[in-house]
XYZ file of C-alpha atoms in Angstrom:
758
model
C -31.380 -44.156 -19.026
C -27.835 -43.727 -17.101
C -27.347 -44.770 -13.549
C -25.159 -42.040 -12.580
C -26.824 -39.270 -10.245
C -23.961 -37.833 -8.625
C -21.359 -34.909 -8.727
C -18.056 -34.681 -7.720
C -16.621 -30.858 -6.838
C -13.468 -29.509 -5.532
C -11.574 -26.493 -5.450
C -7.723 -25.994 -4.715
C -7.312 -22.165 -5.739
C -6.179 -21.281 -2.361
C -4.166 -22.524 0.600
C -7.073 -25.004 1.342
C -8.900 -27.728 -0.234
C -12.758 -28.136 -0.404
C -14.061 -31.380 -1.655
C -18.298 -32.190 -1.980
C -20.077 -35.544 -3.337
C -23.526 -34.463 -4.128
C -26.822 -35.734 -5.400
C -26.874 -34.293 -8.854
C -31.039 -34.248 -8.534
C -31.037 -32.210 -5.639
C -27.525 -31.173 -4.831
C -28.120 -32.554 -1.207
C -24.310 -33.206 0.065
C -23.447 -37.060 0.730
C -19.734 -36.564 1.575
C -17.289 -33.395 2.414
C -13.741 -32.470 3.217
C -12.655 -28.894 3.759
C -9.115 -28.266 5.257
C -5.649 -26.306 5.182
C -3.346 -27.359 2.338
C -0.154 -25.130 2.936
C 1.234 -25.636 -0.558
C 0.281 -29.639 -0.681
C -3.089 -29.536 -2.896
C -1.199 -31.975 -5.523
C -0.692 -34.462 -2.531
C -3.701 -34.265 -0.756
C -6.526 -33.881 -2.928
C -6.773 -37.409 -4.430
C -6.449 -38.899 -1.194
C -8.864 -37.156 0.663
C -11.262 -37.914 -2.396
C -10.464 -41.419 -2.759
C -11.623 -41.548 1.447
C -14.928 -39.655 0.866
C -15.652 -42.335 -1.658
C -15.039 -45.102 0.533
C -16.775 -43.488 3.623
C -20.102 -42.811 1.150
C -19.787 -45.825 -0.546
C -20.359 -44.370 -3.758
C -18.632 -46.111 -6.888
C -16.513 -43.636 -9.191
C -18.845 -45.269 -11.919
C -22.009 -43.452 -10.585
C -20.261 -40.002 -10.929
C -22.175 -38.039 -13.674
C -20.504 -34.702 -13.803
C -17.098 -33.236 -11.876
C -16.627 -29.677 -11.186
C -13.699 -27.634 -10.434
C -12.395 -24.530 -9.406
C -11.176 -22.340 -12.126
C -9.887 -19.502 -9.949
C -9.079 -16.573 -9.884
C -6.439 -17.836 -6.847
C -3.060 -19.469 -6.749
C -2.265 -20.502 -10.373
C -0.550 -24.144 -9.099
C -3.482 -24.387 -7.123
C -5.781 -24.144 -10.001
C -3.767 -25.742 -12.257
C -4.126 -28.712 -9.813
C -7.611 -28.569 -9.599
C -8.448 -28.199 -13.105
C -5.901 -30.984 -14.465
C -7.414 -33.245 -12.004
C -10.534 -32.673 -13.182
C -9.833 -33.183 -16.390
C -8.439 -36.483 -16.342
C -11.242 -37.796 -14.165
C -14.086 -36.450 -16.454
C -11.655 -37.922 -19.585
C -11.753 -41.197 -18.021
C -15.231 -41.278 -17.070
C -16.305 -40.166 -20.312
C -18.708 -37.342 -18.248
C -18.441 -33.608 -18.471
C -16.747 -31.099 -16.553
C -18.268 -27.701 -14.819
C -15.954 -25.107 -14.104
C -16.921 -22.877 -11.763
C -15.476 -19.305 -10.652
C -13.600 -19.561 -7.090
C -14.386 -16.278 -5.945
C -18.001 -16.896 -6.272
C -17.705 -20.250 -4.247
C -16.492 -17.675 -1.544
C -19.508 -15.475 -1.610
C -21.855 -18.429 -1.531
C -19.979 -19.766 1.837
C -21.025 -16.210 3.134
C -24.453 -16.816 1.964
C -24.812 -19.771 3.426
C -23.666 -18.398 6.909
C -26.320 -16.237 6.620
C -24.853 -12.833 5.626
C -27.379 -10.473 3.687
C -26.259 -7.153 1.435
C -23.094 -6.976 -0.118
C -19.692 -9.011 -0.148
C -16.303 -7.999 -1.221
C -14.186 -11.166 -2.006
C -10.401 -10.342 -1.972
C -7.897 -13.595 -2.973
C -4.576 -13.383 -2.679
C -2.870 -13.259 -6.120
C 0.762 -13.110 -4.947
C 3.122 -10.481 -6.110
C 1.347 -8.081 -3.835
C -1.783 -7.959 -5.964
C -5.531 -9.051 -5.131
C -7.842 -10.635 -7.096
C -11.386 -8.821 -6.160
C -15.047 -9.442 -6.676
C -18.048 -7.793 -5.429
C -21.099 -9.837 -4.849
C -24.860 -9.154 -3.677
C -26.551 -11.490 -1.350
C -30.179 -11.404 -1.222
C -32.363 -14.258 0.101
C -32.250 -15.554 -3.399
C -28.929 -16.116 -3.744
C -25.558 -14.595 -4.640
C -25.373 -12.196 -7.701
C -21.994 -11.014 -8.931
C -21.772 -7.079 -9.903
C -17.852 -6.993 -10.792
C -15.569 -8.832 -13.616
C -12.935 -10.927 -12.737
C -9.504 -8.496 -12.398
C -6.421 -8.256 -10.392
C -5.489 -5.083 -8.287
C -2.335 -3.757 -6.349
C -3.121 -4.513 -2.643
C -3.528 -0.981 -1.470
C -5.616 -0.048 -4.651
C -7.932 -2.880 -3.785
C -8.375 -2.056 -0.163
C -8.700 1.830 -1.108
C -11.748 0.230 -3.407
C -12.858 -1.610 -0.482
C -13.180 1.653 1.601
C -15.113 3.686 -1.630
C -17.453 0.649 -2.118
C -18.237 0.801 1.622
C -19.814 4.378 1.272
C -21.762 3.402 -1.750
C -23.547 -0.090 -0.992
C -25.292 -1.564 1.821
C -23.904 -3.829 4.655
C -20.283 -4.676 2.803
C -18.479 -7.546 4.464
C -15.064 -8.299 3.496
C -13.999 -12.112 2.872
C -11.013 -13.867 0.869
C -7.726 -15.647 1.984
C -6.068 -12.068 0.908
C -6.755 -11.273 4.962
C -4.126 -13.634 5.669
C -1.372 -10.999 4.082
C -3.311 -7.624 4.083
C -5.788 -7.708 6.915
C -4.684 -4.189 8.144
C -5.240 -2.646 4.935
C -8.499 -3.412 5.476
C -9.079 -3.039 9.222
C -12.002 -0.580 10.190
C -14.159 -2.425 7.432
C -16.663 -5.116 8.339
C -14.384 -8.411 8.183
C -15.906 -11.852 7.950
C -14.905 -14.430 10.333
C -11.939 -16.602 9.015
C -13.832 -19.815 7.960
C -15.482 -17.484 5.699
C -12.657 -17.017 3.281
C -12.279 -19.867 1.540
C -15.278 -21.987 -0.202
C -16.951 -24.520 1.876
C -18.232 -28.091 0.470
C -21.917 -26.909 0.112
C -20.967 -23.451 -1.483
C -19.290 -25.390 -4.126
C -22.377 -26.815 -4.907
C -24.461 -23.392 -4.924
C -22.350 -22.251 -7.476
C -22.409 -25.116 -9.708
C -26.199 -25.003 -9.970
C -27.437 -24.110 -13.492
C -24.148 -24.004 -14.614
C -23.300 -25.511 -18.054
C -21.776 -28.884 -18.189
C -19.136 -29.078 -20.826
C -16.153 -31.155 -22.387
C -13.529 -30.959 -20.103
C -10.962 -29.605 -22.914
C -13.594 -26.737 -22.822
C -12.685 -25.618 -19.377
C -9.746 -22.954 -18.993
C -8.515 -21.264 -15.881
C -9.513 -17.774 -15.109
C -6.475 -15.550 -15.771
C -7.264 -12.115 -15.524
C -3.779 -11.093 -17.470
C -1.639 -12.269 -20.110
C 2.038 -13.794 -18.946
C 4.523 -11.509 -17.346
C 6.744 -11.940 -20.619
C 3.911 -10.866 -22.474
C 2.971 -7.947 -20.486
C 6.660 -6.937 -20.597
C 6.758 -7.735 -24.310
C 3.982 -5.535 -24.745
C 5.267 -2.308 -22.662
C 8.179 -2.359 -24.661
C 6.490 -2.791 -28.120
C 4.278 0.265 -27.057
C 7.048 2.752 -26.107
C 7.633 4.472 -29.499
C 10.714 6.234 -28.090
C 12.629 3.216 -27.079
C 14.308 0.548 -29.413
C 11.972 -1.985 -30.099
C 12.203 -5.413 -29.631
C 13.508 -7.903 -32.327
C 10.664 -10.362 -31.538
C 10.129 -13.817 -32.844
C 6.938 -14.555 -34.895
C 4.355 -17.178 -35.483
C 4.614 -18.730 -39.314
C 1.403 -19.510 -41.291
C 2.301 -22.730 -42.355
C 3.318 -23.431 -46.321
C 3.969 -19.634 -46.542
C 6.537 -16.948 -45.575
C 3.827 -14.770 -43.518
C 4.654 -14.167 -40.041
C 2.198 -12.849 -37.139
C 3.671 -10.568 -34.358
C 2.207 -8.578 -31.719
C 2.155 -5.025 -32.887
C 5.357 -2.744 -32.596
C 4.811 0.794 -32.126
C 7.493 1.922 -35.158
C 5.012 -0.320 -37.440
C 2.021 1.938 -36.783
C 2.541 4.317 -39.725
C 2.562 1.057 -42.057
C -0.731 0.462 -40.053
C -1.865 3.937 -40.933
C -1.247 3.637 -44.759
C -3.262 0.326 -44.655
C -5.995 1.620 -42.921
C -6.517 4.547 -45.221
C -6.763 1.998 -48.355
C -9.350 -0.363 -46.600
C -11.187 1.971 -44.248
C -11.650 5.284 -45.939
C -13.392 7.718 -43.341
C -13.549 5.229 -40.463
C -9.434 4.940 -40.808
C -7.353 5.967 -37.699
C -4.807 7.868 -37.261
C -1.115 7.539 -35.919
C -2.218 9.118 -32.293
C -4.954 6.700 -32.126
C -3.365 3.501 -32.569
C -0.352 4.813 -30.538
C -2.480 5.324 -27.798
C -4.586 2.209 -27.974
C -1.038 0.135 -27.840
C -0.445 1.449 -24.064
C -3.974 0.249 -22.915
C -4.087 -2.805 -20.690
C -7.019 -4.445 -21.777
C -6.154 -4.288 -25.421
C -4.402 -6.732 -28.005
C -2.767 -5.932 -31.614
C -1.237 -8.430 -34.032
C 0.189 -7.940 -37.508
C 0.795 -10.094 -40.170
C 3.968 -9.471 -42.167
C 5.352 -10.514 -45.349
C 8.750 -9.686 -45.977
C 8.639 -7.023 -43.306
C 5.723 -5.279 -44.931
C 2.198 -5.455 -42.916
C -0.379 -6.892 -45.215
C -2.913 -7.496 -42.291
C -3.621 -5.991 -38.439
C -6.258 -6.714 -35.834
C -7.161 -5.216 -32.556
C -9.677 -5.931 -30.285
C -10.718 -5.124 -26.288
C -11.624 -6.815 -23.273
C -14.543 -5.442 -21.570
C -16.030 -7.654 -18.997
C -16.543 -10.987 -20.426
C -16.446 -9.570 -23.703
C -14.166 -9.671 -26.531
C -14.603 -6.527 -28.633
C -13.190 -6.261 -31.944
C -12.264 -3.145 -32.886
C -10.082 -3.413 -36.273
C -9.455 -5.955 -38.547
C -8.133 -5.383 -42.058
C -6.124 -7.616 -44.759
C -4.751 -5.923 -47.963
C -6.835 -6.201 -51.276
C -3.965 -8.336 -52.506
C -4.108 -10.738 -49.656
C -7.523 -11.316 -49.026
C -9.037 -14.994 -49.439
C -5.892 -16.620 -48.019
C -7.021 -17.363 -44.755
C -5.095 -14.815 -43.107
C -7.914 -13.015 -41.194
C -8.882 -16.102 -39.555
C -5.447 -16.565 -38.050
C -4.778 -13.284 -36.897
C -8.239 -12.800 -35.273
C -7.566 -15.875 -33.383
C -4.144 -14.560 -31.959
C -5.510 -11.534 -30.860
C -8.400 -13.728 -29.542
C -6.284 -15.823 -27.588
C -4.834 -12.631 -25.609
C -8.066 -11.051 -25.040
C -9.407 -14.761 -23.502
C -6.435 -14.814 -21.061
C -7.741 -11.206 -19.763
C -11.353 -12.446 -18.927
C -13.409 -12.724 -22.094
C -15.552 -15.373 -23.076
C -17.142 -14.421 -26.170
C -16.643 -11.795 -28.681
C -18.623 -8.565 -30.133
C -18.244 -6.181 -32.767
C -20.257 -3.712 -35.457
C -19.934 -4.152 -38.843
C -21.464 -1.648 -41.796
C -24.798 -2.846 -43.238
C -23.379 -2.780 -46.357
C -20.230 -4.699 -45.974
C -21.808 -8.214 -46.915
C -18.236 -9.734 -47.663
C -16.964 -9.013 -43.536
C -20.537 -10.211 -42.483
C -19.967 -13.445 -44.212
C -16.358 -14.053 -42.736
C -17.944 -13.260 -39.414
C -20.623 -15.967 -40.016
C -17.989 -18.164 -41.088
C -16.033 -18.266 -37.735
C -19.355 -18.963 -35.906
C -20.626 -15.495 -35.258
C -24.275 -14.442 -35.643
C -26.366 -10.698 -36.045
C -27.937 -9.874 -32.598
C -28.681 -6.118 -32.767
C -28.844 -3.210 -35.049
C -27.433 0.366 -34.542
C -28.895 2.820 -36.567
C -26.912 5.488 -38.285
C -23.856 4.352 -36.049
C -20.910 5.634 -38.216
C -20.034 8.945 -39.192
C -21.891 8.797 -42.717
C -25.009 7.817 -41.065
C -24.662 4.005 -42.084
C -26.173 1.201 -39.968
C -24.080 -0.890 -37.938
C -24.899 -4.550 -37.710
C -23.673 -6.109 -34.105
C -22.463 -9.165 -34.299
C -21.926 -11.899 -31.462
C -20.520 -15.379 -30.925
C -17.766 -17.553 -29.097
C -13.926 -16.546 -29.234
C -12.450 -17.467 -32.885
C -9.578 -19.400 -31.380
C -7.826 -21.982 -33.832
C -7.744 -25.527 -32.648
C -8.459 -24.387 -29.192
C -8.703 -27.903 -28.012
C -5.073 -28.046 -27.899
C -4.009 -24.494 -26.978
C -3.617 -23.397 -30.722
C -0.884 -25.638 -31.058
C -0.097 -28.094 -34.052
C -0.308 -31.935 -33.194
C 2.574 -34.845 -34.571
C 0.865 -37.744 -34.599
C 2.192 -41.323 -34.945
C 0.311 -44.627 -34.837
C 1.417 -48.376 -35.454
C -1.329 -50.436 -37.079
C 0.236 -53.622 -36.568
C 0.636 -53.002 -33.148
C -2.970 -52.277 -32.557
C -4.061 -55.615 -34.543
C -1.683 -57.721 -32.479
C -2.673 -56.466 -28.460
C -0.309 -57.719 -25.925
C -0.311 -56.292 -22.425
C 0.155 -54.277 -20.454
C -1.613 -51.481 -22.331
C -0.128 -48.234 -20.661
C -0.891 -44.425 -21.444
C 1.844 -42.259 -20.923
C 1.820 -38.620 -20.285
C 5.167 -36.138 -21.091
C 4.805 -32.743 -19.773
C 8.117 -31.384 -18.381
C 8.632 -28.698 -20.702
C 7.153 -27.223 -23.569
C 5.672 -30.208 -25.432
C 2.420 -31.765 -24.252
C 2.684 -35.233 -25.043
C 0.640 -38.698 -24.851
C 1.353 -42.264 -26.153
C 0.161 -45.759 -25.567
C 2.258 -48.909 -25.467
C 1.880 -52.588 -25.456
C 4.061 -54.492 -24.056
C 6.636 -52.089 -24.685
C 5.496 -51.648 -28.421
C 4.638 -48.204 -29.444
C 0.879 -48.071 -30.511
C 0.005 -43.996 -30.781
C 2.262 -41.030 -29.976
C 0.847 -37.531 -29.659
C 3.343 -34.596 -29.318
C 1.608 -30.702 -29.365
C 4.732 -28.602 -29.651
C 4.653 -24.855 -27.864
C 7.650 -23.814 -30.022
C 5.222 -21.015 -31.702
C 4.444 -19.506 -28.211
C 7.944 -19.302 -27.000
C 10.339 -18.460 -29.834
C 9.605 -14.578 -30.044
C 10.957 -14.552 -26.106
C 14.328 -16.464 -27.443
C 13.591 -19.358 -25.016
C 11.016 -21.159 -23.084
C 8.857 -19.101 -20.510
C 7.718 -21.306 -17.714
C 4.209 -19.372 -17.434
C 3.351 -19.626 -20.907
C 4.413 -23.095 -20.613
C 1.836 -24.429 -17.690
C -0.805 -22.566 -19.309
C -0.401 -24.435 -22.393
C -0.134 -27.615 -20.658
C -3.993 -27.159 -19.302
C -5.083 -25.902 -22.826
C -3.688 -28.835 -24.869
C -3.863 -31.964 -22.382
C -7.444 -33.210 -23.134
C -7.075 -32.740 -26.810
C -3.478 -34.718 -26.869
C -5.136 -37.431 -24.709
C -8.077 -37.864 -26.932
C -6.142 -38.154 -29.988
C -3.710 -40.739 -28.581
C -6.600 -42.374 -27.383
C -8.469 -42.180 -30.965
C -5.819 -43.411 -32.960
C -4.817 -46.130 -30.600
C -8.258 -47.743 -31.209
C -8.251 -48.459 -27.432
C -10.932 -47.120 -25.065
C -9.696 -45.845 -21.467
C -11.249 -48.982 -19.792
C -9.054 -51.059 -21.949
C -5.471 -49.815 -20.214
C -3.676 -51.445 -17.435
C -1.741 -48.699 -16.112
C -1.243 -45.026 -16.281
C 2.376 -43.306 -16.306
C 3.965 -39.740 -16.204
C 6.623 -37.668 -15.979
C 7.439 -36.451 -12.495
C 10.780 -34.966 -12.613
C 13.188 -32.992 -13.762
C 11.404 -29.983 -15.316
C 9.605 -26.957 -14.893
C 7.511 -27.486 -11.781
C 4.039 -25.451 -13.254
C 4.369 -27.795 -16.661
C 5.033 -31.138 -14.384
C 2.122 -30.411 -11.778
C -0.328 -30.313 -15.127
C 0.650 -34.126 -16.387
C 0.896 -35.418 -12.936
C -2.729 -33.858 -11.998
C -4.224 -35.185 -15.013
C -2.599 -38.333 -14.857
C -3.580 -38.992 -11.178
C -7.083 -37.847 -12.358
C -7.195 -40.863 -14.836
C -5.604 -43.601 -12.508
C -8.081 -42.734 -9.707
C -10.998 -42.930 -12.064
C -10.026 -46.308 -13.839
C -8.632 -47.719 -10.736
C -5.673 -48.245 -12.321
C -1.915 -48.081 -11.121
C 0.060 -45.406 -11.329
C 3.789 -45.085 -12.327
C 6.029 -42.000 -12.334
C 9.140 -41.971 -14.382
C 12.338 -39.538 -14.761
C 12.524 -37.713 -17.517
C 15.879 -38.588 -17.675
C 15.705 -42.383 -17.782
C 13.156 -41.518 -20.537
C 15.389 -40.290 -22.990
C 17.502 -43.283 -22.010
C 14.548 -45.860 -23.058
C 14.226 -44.006 -26.201
C 17.199 -45.732 -27.448
C 15.259 -48.949 -27.315
C 12.930 -47.922 -30.123
C 16.187 -48.097 -32.275
C 17.512 -51.272 -31.081
C 15.028 -53.414 -28.270
C 18.004 -55.406 -27.354
C 21.090 -53.288 -26.276
C 24.194 -55.058 -24.893
C 24.957 -53.846 -21.150
C 27.102 -51.998 -19.341
C 26.441 -48.898 -21.537
C 27.638 -45.162 -21.357
C 24.753 -42.797 -22.427
C 25.133 -39.482 -23.365
C 21.905 -37.726 -22.551
C 22.212 -34.146 -23.784
C 18.529 -32.103 -23.971
C 17.727 -28.525 -23.262
C 18.442 -28.302 -19.343
C 20.431 -31.396 -19.029
C 24.116 -32.504 -20.309
C 25.255 -35.716 -18.205
C 27.195 -38.835 -18.848
C 25.799 -41.962 -17.286
C 27.239 -45.308 -16.852
C 24.106 -47.588 -17.552
C 24.863 -51.007 -15.278
C 21.520 -52.510 -16.222
C 18.210 -51.349 -16.685
C 17.504 -49.222 -13.621
C 20.596 -49.351 -12.290
C 22.547 -45.928 -12.790
C 25.426 -44.204 -12.074
C 25.916 -40.363 -13.191
C 29.673 -40.150 -14.018
C 29.238 -36.274 -14.598
C 26.703 -33.520 -15.696
C 27.289 -29.598 -16.354
C 27.962 -27.242 -13.600
C 26.900 -24.232 -15.620
C 24.586 -24.334 -18.874
C 23.528 -27.256 -20.553
C 24.458 -27.517 -24.122
C 20.714 -27.394 -25.253
C 21.064 -23.711 -23.384
C 24.304 -22.848 -24.779
C 22.770 -23.290 -28.146
C 19.761 -21.237 -27.268
C 21.527 -18.387 -25.920
C 23.932 -17.904 -28.509
C 20.991 -17.879 -30.931
C 19.145 -15.293 -29.221
C 22.436 -13.128 -29.055
C 22.785 -13.683 -32.609
C 19.051 -12.859 -33.679
C 18.522 -16.489 -34.972
C 15.502 -17.350 -33.310
C 14.650 -20.249 -31.154
C 15.116 -23.197 -30.583
C 18.992 -22.268 -31.184
C 20.267 -26.003 -31.893
C 18.600 -26.610 -35.489
C 19.446 -23.450 -36.531
C 23.016 -23.101 -35.441
C 23.590 -26.629 -37.033
C 21.979 -25.554 -40.307
C 24.670 -22.479 -40.530
C 27.374 -24.742 -39.285
C 26.972 -26.905 -42.112
C 27.982 -24.449 -44.500
C 31.002 -23.621 -42.182
C 34.626 -24.470 -41.090
C 35.057 -26.154 -37.885
C 38.007 -25.108 -37.397
C 37.970 -21.264 -38.346
C 37.854 -19.968 -34.695
C 40.027 -21.795 -32.097
C 37.111 -21.794 -28.826
C 38.045 -22.846 -25.463
C 37.173 -26.856 -24.840
C 36.617 -26.464 -21.031
C 37.587 -29.234 -18.864
C 38.544 -31.382 -21.559
C 41.567 -32.189 -19.777
C 40.302 -32.402 -16.323
C 40.261 -35.497 -14.415
C 36.243 -36.053 -14.222
C 33.726 -36.227 -16.293
C 31.809 -32.785 -15.713
C 30.762 -30.314 -18.461
C 31.175 -26.232 -18.318
C 29.644 -24.436 -21.365
C 29.267 -20.883 -20.058
C 33.041 -19.763 -20.632
C 32.433 -21.037 -24.301
C 29.378 -18.879 -24.598
C 30.875 -15.931 -23.391
C 34.069 -16.544 -25.449
C 31.817 -16.716 -28.500
C 29.882 -13.588 -27.479
C 32.567 -11.818 -26.879
C 34.105 -12.633 -30.540
C 31.709 -11.480 -31.974
C 31.219 -8.019 -30.254
C 34.959 -7.868 -31.458
C 34.751 -9.091 -34.958
C 30.946 -8.285 -36.200
C 31.766 -5.541 -38.321
C 34.839 -6.885 -39.970
C 34.589 -7.512 -43.486
C 35.670 -11.149 -43.263
C 33.147 -11.915 -40.749
C 31.607 -15.177 -41.213
C 28.624 -16.308 -39.481
C 28.849 -20.060 -40.790
C 32.210 -20.460 -39.805
C 31.018 -19.154 -36.374
C 28.329 -21.111 -35.848
C 30.586 -24.491 -36.767
C 33.439 -23.576 -34.611
C 31.271 -23.019 -31.743
C 29.154 -26.598 -32.540
C 32.758 -27.978 -32.806
C 34.115 -26.966 -29.632
C 31.178 -28.522 -27.909
C 31.333 -31.727 -29.660
C 35.373 -32.286 -28.761
C 34.564 -32.090 -24.897
C 31.541 -34.672 -25.525
C 33.378 -36.947 -27.445
C 36.587 -36.678 -25.574
C 34.515 -37.531 -22.162
C 32.353 -40.044 -23.830
C 35.782 -42.100 -25.095
C 37.378 -41.880 -21.681
C 33.985 -43.571 -20.040
C 33.618 -46.078 -22.330
C 37.693 -47.063 -21.744
C 37.603 -46.930 -18.215
C 34.039 -48.601 -17.446
C 34.687 -51.651 -20.523
C 31.225 -50.933 -21.691
C 29.918 -52.629 -24.302
C 27.551 -50.239 -25.990
C 27.372 -46.119 -26.243
C 23.948 -44.820 -26.153
C 22.698 -41.057 -27.450
C 19.387 -39.845 -26.469
C 18.028 -36.176 -25.780
C 17.108 -33.082 -27.944
C 20.765 -32.445 -28.765
C 20.920 -35.878 -29.979
C 19.386 -34.551 -33.531
C 22.499 -32.379 -33.922
C 23.970 -34.351 -37.401
C 27.482 -33.318 -36.806
C 27.485 -34.777 -32.723
C 25.639 -37.820 -34.055
C 28.293 -38.223 -36.621
C 31.786 -37.810 -34.432
C 30.064 -40.257 -31.538
C 29.446 -42.769 -34.503
C 33.236 -42.439 -35.368
C 34.720 -42.473 -32.016
C 32.493 -45.760 -31.180
C 34.023 -47.280 -34.448
C 37.621 -46.211 -33.262
C 36.719 -47.914 -29.702
C 34.897 -50.729 -31.363
C 31.800 -50.419 -28.945
C 28.337 -50.394 -30.580
C 26.620 -47.120 -31.187
C 22.825 -46.652 -30.550
C 21.232 -43.524 -31.129
C 17.324 -42.352 -30.356
C 15.432 -42.093 -33.848
C 15.543 -38.792 -34.730
C 11.631 -38.610 -34.200
C 12.279 -39.152 -30.523
C 14.911 -37.008 -29.545
C 12.858 -34.612 -28.498
C 10.419 -34.548 -25.523
C 7.697 -37.284 -26.170
C 5.594 -39.754 -24.196
C 6.564 -42.831 -26.029
C 10.203 -43.109 -23.864
C 7.954 -42.798 -20.640
C 5.486 -45.552 -21.596
C 8.979 -48.038 -22.417
C 10.443 -47.311 -18.925
C 7.185 -47.858 -17.259
C 6.498 -51.069 -19.217
C 9.461 -52.387 -17.322
C 7.940 -50.788 -13.849
C 4.792 -52.416 -14.498
C 6.188 -56.076 -15.110
C 8.345 -55.300 -11.496
C 5.131 -53.771 -9.910
C 6.825 -50.741 -9.087
C 4.038 -48.120 -8.791
C 3.333 -44.840 -6.841
C 0.467 -43.220 -4.918
C -2.239 -41.001 -5.737
C -0.142 -38.598 -3.298
C 2.640 -38.495 -5.400
C 4.354 -35.039 -6.558
C 6.788 -33.704 -9.120
C 10.201 -32.522 -8.511
C 12.230 -29.570 -10.498
C 15.337 -31.416 -9.702
C 15.495 -35.307 -9.345
C 18.969 -37.306 -10.111
C 18.759 -40.090 -12.492
C 20.233 -42.419 -9.625
C 17.640 -41.835 -7.554
C 15.357 -45.094 -6.967
C 11.902 -45.233 -6.237
C-alpha cells in the first residue's frame, strides 16, 4: 500500500495565489499560502509551494494527488496553474484533480459563515464577467448555473434580478475590483472573500474524480476570438463568405471545415436523401448557424458536401442535432472525424459529455454511437413525428486523440543511444509557437524527439492564432511528454536535468512549456535550464555535424525571425543584423494568404516556384547595397501584391513565375549579406537554421556561395528546421556541463536577443 497521503492544491486563475497542502484522509490543512500575485503567478507559485514543503517537512514523494483550478478566470493564470500541476503529476506519476475556480470562491464564502445564495463574479477581461450562482446551506455549496461569460452590465443586471428571486444574495468575486459600482446597492461580501482561500480549495476537491493529468483542461466558456469571428462571417448569408482553410482527412482529398451559410442548400439536398420526414429546410439551418452555442462542420470532396454534423451546448452537455454522411461515402471513417471537430468546439463552450436521440429502428447509427463510447440511457416514446420511439444515448465527448489535443504526432527515436546510456540525460520542451515538442538527449545525442504540430488548427486563418496556440499546448503537453519518455525507455527519475524554451515567442504558448517544465523540475528535484529559441536553431546544425569550425556566420530564418549572427564561440554571439519589419517566414505566409494558397506559405510558394522563372519579374531587393546587415521585406511584399492586383487578369499571368521571382528576391538579399559577413569576419563556417532553412532554393544558393568563398557549409537537417525540442536539448547539454542553471521563479519573454547571457 502506498505511503503517499497528502494532496497539493493551488489556484492562480485571478490576480492572487492560493495554495494548500493537506492530509488526503480527512483534508486537514497542513500548510497554506494566500497572497496577491499582480501578474506574477508564474514567478511566485512554485517558490511559495517549495517554502510550504520545507516548512511542513513533507517530502514531495508523499504527495498522492495534485489539484489545480481550471478557471474560469484569467486565461494566463489558468494556464500557469494547470500546466504546473500537469508537470508535477506527470513527474510523480500521480493523478490530478481539476476544480472550478468560481466554486472555490463560493466555498470561501461558505467557510466564512455566509448562507443563502452567493453570486460569484470573476473578471473575464474585455469588459466581461464569468458569473456563477450557488446556494450555500449547512451541508455545503450547490452550484445553480452553468459556466458562461457575460458583458459586465448584463451580469450586473442579472444580479439585481436574482436579488428579487432568491433569499440572502451575496456578491463576491475579483470582478468587483473593476465593476464595484455596477453592483452597488446589493449585498457585497468582504474583499477577502473575492478569491479562493486555502481551505476552500480543499472543500471543492472533496469528492472530485482523480484523473490522468492529460485529461484535465481549462474551463473556456467560448471559442477563441478568431473562431468566433469566423463563425459570425460564415453565418451571414448576405456577405461574401470566407475562403476558409480546411483540415484534411489523411490519405484522401476529403476536407473538413466549419459550415458556411452559402453551402446550406447542398446540406438541405443531402438531408432530404438521408432524413426523409425529419429533414430540415434552409431557414432552419440558417437560424441554427447564427446561434452562439452551436457548432456545425461539413466534409467536402471536390467542393461537394458529402457529410455534415451539428450540435448545441446546453449546460455541461453536448446535444447532437444532426449528423449525416452520403450513402456513397459511408463506412469510410468520415462520421467519426466530423463529430470530433464538432465535439472540440462544444467542449470549448463548456460541455463535458454527449447526449443524443436516435430512431429505434436505426440500428446502424446505434452501433456507431456505441463504437465511440456511448450507451443507451433512456427511451422517449413516440418522439418522432411519425410516432416512432427515440433511444437516448449518452457518453463522453467523441474527441479524436484528445491526449494530444487532436494533433498528429511526429516521433523519432534512436535505439542505439538508448542502449548506450551516457549522462547527462536531459528532458527538453519547446512551445514557443505552434508546435508542442519534447525530446530526451543523452550527453548531447538525441534519444527521442516528439513533435505535435498545430498547423491544421491555424491554416484556415492564414497564420498562427496565439489564443488557439496556447489552448492546444495545454491540451497536448502531457501526451507529447508521455510519448517522448516512453520512446526513450527511461523513467522520469532517470533524468539529470529539465530544459525549456523561455524566449522569444508567443507568451501564452511559452507560459505553458515553462510552467509544465518547472513542475517537472520541482517534483523531481532536478536542475532547470532555460534556453533561447534562436540559440536552439543554431545548435540544430550540430545534428548534421558535431565538430563545427568556429568562428562562423549563421543565418537563422524562421516564422518571426530573420537574422545574421557572428558565432564567435558556442554561447558567445553577436547579432550583426535582423529584420526591421516582416521576417522572411512572415513574408511567405502573408503572400500565400493573399493569393489564397493556404498556410504555411513557405512550402506551397516554394513548390510553385520550382516550375517558374526566378528572373521573370524584377522585384526590389531591399537594403541589398546598404552598409549594414539588416533586412526589410515589407516593401517586397507590397510590390508583389501590387503586381498581382495589376496583372492577375492578364492572359499571360503566371503564378509559378510570380512565386519564383518573389522567392529569388528574398534569396538574393540573404545570400549577398551572408557573403559580406563571411568576408568581413573571416569566418570558417556558415550555418543555416530555422523553418525557412527547409527552402530548397535558398539552401542551394547558400551552398553555391559557400563554395565560392571556400567556407564550410553546414545546414540543419530538414527534419530539424522547424521548431523541435532536440535542439533545445543540445543547448541544455552544454549549459549542464557549465552548471548554468535557473530557478523556479524563471519566467518567459516575448523578445530576447540572442546576445543576452544568462
